[in-house]
JSON list of C-alpha atoms in Angstrom, two decimals:
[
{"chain": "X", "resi": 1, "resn": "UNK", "atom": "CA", "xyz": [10.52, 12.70, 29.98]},
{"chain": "X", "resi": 2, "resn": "UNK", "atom": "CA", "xyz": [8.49, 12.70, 32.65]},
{"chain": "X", "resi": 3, "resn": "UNK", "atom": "CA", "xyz": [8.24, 9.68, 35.71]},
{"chain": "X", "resi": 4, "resn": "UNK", "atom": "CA", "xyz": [5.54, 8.08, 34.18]},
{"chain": "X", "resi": 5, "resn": "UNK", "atom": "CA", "xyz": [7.34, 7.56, 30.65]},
{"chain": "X", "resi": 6, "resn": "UNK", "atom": "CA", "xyz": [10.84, 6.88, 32.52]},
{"chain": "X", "resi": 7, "resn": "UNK", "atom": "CA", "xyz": [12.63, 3.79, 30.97]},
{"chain": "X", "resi": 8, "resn": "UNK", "atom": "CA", "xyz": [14.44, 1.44, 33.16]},
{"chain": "X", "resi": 9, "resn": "UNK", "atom": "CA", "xyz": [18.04, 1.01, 31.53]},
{"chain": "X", "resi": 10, "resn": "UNK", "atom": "CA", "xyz": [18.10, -1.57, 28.74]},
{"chain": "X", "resi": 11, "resn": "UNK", "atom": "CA", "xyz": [14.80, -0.12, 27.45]},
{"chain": "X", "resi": 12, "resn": "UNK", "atom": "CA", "xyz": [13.90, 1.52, 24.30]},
{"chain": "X", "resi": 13, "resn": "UNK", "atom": "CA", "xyz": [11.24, 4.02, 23.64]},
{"chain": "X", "resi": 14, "resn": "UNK", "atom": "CA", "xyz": [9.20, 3.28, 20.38]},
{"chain": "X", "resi": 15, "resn": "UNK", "atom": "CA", "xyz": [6.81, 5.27, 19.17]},
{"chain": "X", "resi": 16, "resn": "UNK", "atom": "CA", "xyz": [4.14, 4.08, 16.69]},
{"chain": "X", "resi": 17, "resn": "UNK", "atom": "CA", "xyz": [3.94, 4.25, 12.49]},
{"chain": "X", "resi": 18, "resn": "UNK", "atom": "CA", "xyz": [3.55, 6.78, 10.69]},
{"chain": "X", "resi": 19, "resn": "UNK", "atom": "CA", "xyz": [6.47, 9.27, 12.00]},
{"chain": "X", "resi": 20, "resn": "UNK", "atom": "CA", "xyz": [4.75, 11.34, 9.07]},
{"chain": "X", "resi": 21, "resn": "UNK", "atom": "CA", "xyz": [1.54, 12.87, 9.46]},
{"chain": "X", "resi": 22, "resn": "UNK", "atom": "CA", "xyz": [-0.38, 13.72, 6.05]},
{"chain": "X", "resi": 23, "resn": "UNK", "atom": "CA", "xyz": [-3.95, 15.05, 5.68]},
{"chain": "X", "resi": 24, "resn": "UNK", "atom": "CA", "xyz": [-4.89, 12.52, 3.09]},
{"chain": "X", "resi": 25, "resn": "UNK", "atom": "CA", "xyz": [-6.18, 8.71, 3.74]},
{"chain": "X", "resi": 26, "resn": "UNK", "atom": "CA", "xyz": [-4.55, 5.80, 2.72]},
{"chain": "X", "resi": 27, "resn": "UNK", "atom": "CA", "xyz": [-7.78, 5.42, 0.66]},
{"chain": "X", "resi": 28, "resn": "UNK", "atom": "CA", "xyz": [-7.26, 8.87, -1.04]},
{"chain": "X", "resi": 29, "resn": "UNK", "atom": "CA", "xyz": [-3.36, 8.57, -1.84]},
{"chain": "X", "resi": 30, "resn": "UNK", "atom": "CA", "xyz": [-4.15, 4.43, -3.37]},
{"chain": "X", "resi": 31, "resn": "UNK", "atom": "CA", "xyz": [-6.68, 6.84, -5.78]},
{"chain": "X", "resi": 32, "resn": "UNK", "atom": "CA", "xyz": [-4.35, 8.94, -6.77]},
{"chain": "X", "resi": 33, "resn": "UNK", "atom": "CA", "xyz": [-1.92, 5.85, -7.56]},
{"chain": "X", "resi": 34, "resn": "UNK", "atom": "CA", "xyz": [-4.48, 3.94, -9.53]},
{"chain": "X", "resi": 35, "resn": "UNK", "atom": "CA", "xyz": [-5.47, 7.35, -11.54]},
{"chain": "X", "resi": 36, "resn": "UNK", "atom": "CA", "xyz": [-1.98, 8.23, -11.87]},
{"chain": "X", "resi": 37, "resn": "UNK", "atom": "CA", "xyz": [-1.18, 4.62, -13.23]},
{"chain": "X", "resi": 38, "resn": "UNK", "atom": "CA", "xyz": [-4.14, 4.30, -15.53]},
{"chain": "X", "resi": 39, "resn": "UNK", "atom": "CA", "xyz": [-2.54, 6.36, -19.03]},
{"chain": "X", "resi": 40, "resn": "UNK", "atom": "CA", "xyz": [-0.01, 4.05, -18.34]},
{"chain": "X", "resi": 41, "resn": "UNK", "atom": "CA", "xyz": [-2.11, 0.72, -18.46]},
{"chain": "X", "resi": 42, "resn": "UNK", "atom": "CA", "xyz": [-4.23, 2.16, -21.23]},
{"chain": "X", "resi": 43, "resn": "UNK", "atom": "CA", "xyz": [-1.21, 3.26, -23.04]},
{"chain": "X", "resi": 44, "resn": "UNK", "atom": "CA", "xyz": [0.66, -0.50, -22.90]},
{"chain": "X", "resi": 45, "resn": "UNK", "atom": "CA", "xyz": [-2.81, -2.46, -23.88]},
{"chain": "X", "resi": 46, "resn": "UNK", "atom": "CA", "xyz": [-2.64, 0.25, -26.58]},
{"chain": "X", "resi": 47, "resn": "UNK", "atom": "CA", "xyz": [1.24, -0.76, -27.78]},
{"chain": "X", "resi": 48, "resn": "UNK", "atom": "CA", "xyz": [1.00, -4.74, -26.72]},
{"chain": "X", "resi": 49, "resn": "UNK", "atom": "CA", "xyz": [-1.83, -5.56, -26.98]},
{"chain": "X", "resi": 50, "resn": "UNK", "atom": "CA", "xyz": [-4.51, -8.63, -24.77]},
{"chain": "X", "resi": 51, "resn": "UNK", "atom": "CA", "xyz": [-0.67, -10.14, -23.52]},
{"chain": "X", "resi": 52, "resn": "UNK", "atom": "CA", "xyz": [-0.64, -6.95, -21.95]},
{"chain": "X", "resi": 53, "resn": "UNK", "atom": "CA", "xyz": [-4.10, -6.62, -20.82]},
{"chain": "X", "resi": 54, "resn": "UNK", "atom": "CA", "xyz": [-3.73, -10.69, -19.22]},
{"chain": "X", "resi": 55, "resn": "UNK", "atom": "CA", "xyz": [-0.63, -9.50, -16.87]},
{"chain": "X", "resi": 56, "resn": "UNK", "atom": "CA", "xyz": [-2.89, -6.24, -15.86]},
{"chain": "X", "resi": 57, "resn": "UNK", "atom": "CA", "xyz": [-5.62, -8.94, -15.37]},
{"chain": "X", "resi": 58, "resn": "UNK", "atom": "CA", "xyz": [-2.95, -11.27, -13.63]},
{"chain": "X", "resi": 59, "resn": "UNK", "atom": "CA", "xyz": [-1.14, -8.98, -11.24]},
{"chain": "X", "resi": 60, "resn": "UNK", "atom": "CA", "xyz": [-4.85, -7.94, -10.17]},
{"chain": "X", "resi": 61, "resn": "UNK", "atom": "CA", "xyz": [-6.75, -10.85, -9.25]},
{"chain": "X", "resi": 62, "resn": "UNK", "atom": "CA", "xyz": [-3.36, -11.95, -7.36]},
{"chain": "X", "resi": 63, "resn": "UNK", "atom": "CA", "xyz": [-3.20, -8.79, -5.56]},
{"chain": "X", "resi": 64, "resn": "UNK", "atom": "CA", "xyz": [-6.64, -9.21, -4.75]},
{"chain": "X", "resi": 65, "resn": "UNK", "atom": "CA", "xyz": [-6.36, -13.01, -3.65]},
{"chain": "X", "resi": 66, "resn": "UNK", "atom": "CA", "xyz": [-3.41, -12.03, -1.69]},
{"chain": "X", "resi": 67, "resn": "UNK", "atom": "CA", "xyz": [-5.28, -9.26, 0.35]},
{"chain": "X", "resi": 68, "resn": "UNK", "atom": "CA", "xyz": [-7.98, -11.64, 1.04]},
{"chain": "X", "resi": 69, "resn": "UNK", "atom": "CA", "xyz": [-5.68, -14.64, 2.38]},
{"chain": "X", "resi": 70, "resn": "UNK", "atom": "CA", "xyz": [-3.39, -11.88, 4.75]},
{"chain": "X", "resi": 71, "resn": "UNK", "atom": "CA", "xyz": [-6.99, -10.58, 6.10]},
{"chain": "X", "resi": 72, "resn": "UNK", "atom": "CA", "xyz": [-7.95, -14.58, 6.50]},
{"chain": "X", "resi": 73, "resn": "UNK", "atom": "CA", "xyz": [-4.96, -15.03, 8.67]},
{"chain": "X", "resi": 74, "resn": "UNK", "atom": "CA", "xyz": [-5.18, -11.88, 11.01]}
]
């Protein structure tokens, strides 16, 4: 380390999130998740049924509810 980036004792060095770079967006990786996840979905609506579309349905709007409440607060 150089002077400038010299820690007095006591001190920790943290560096900031991600320790992983990766060429892709958050936007482009949540894409491939919702593509990947879709067969699924289509396939348990297809085996269950509407109780299975109304938790899809569910866990979305209170994903999306939740998003917009944490975004309120910041």
């Amino acid at each position: 380390m150089n002077k400038k980036n010299r820690l007095s004792p006591g001190e920790l060095f943290v560096t900031p999130a991600p320790h992983i770079y990766h060429k892709d967006s958050t936007s482009k990786i949540m894409w491939i998740v919702f593509i990947s996840l879709l067969p699924a979905g289509v396939w348990s609506v297809f085996l269950f049924g509407i109780p299975a579309l109304n938790i899809i349905i569910t866990t979305l709007v209170t994903c999306l509810l939740t998003e917009v409440g944490f975004n309120l607060i910041r």
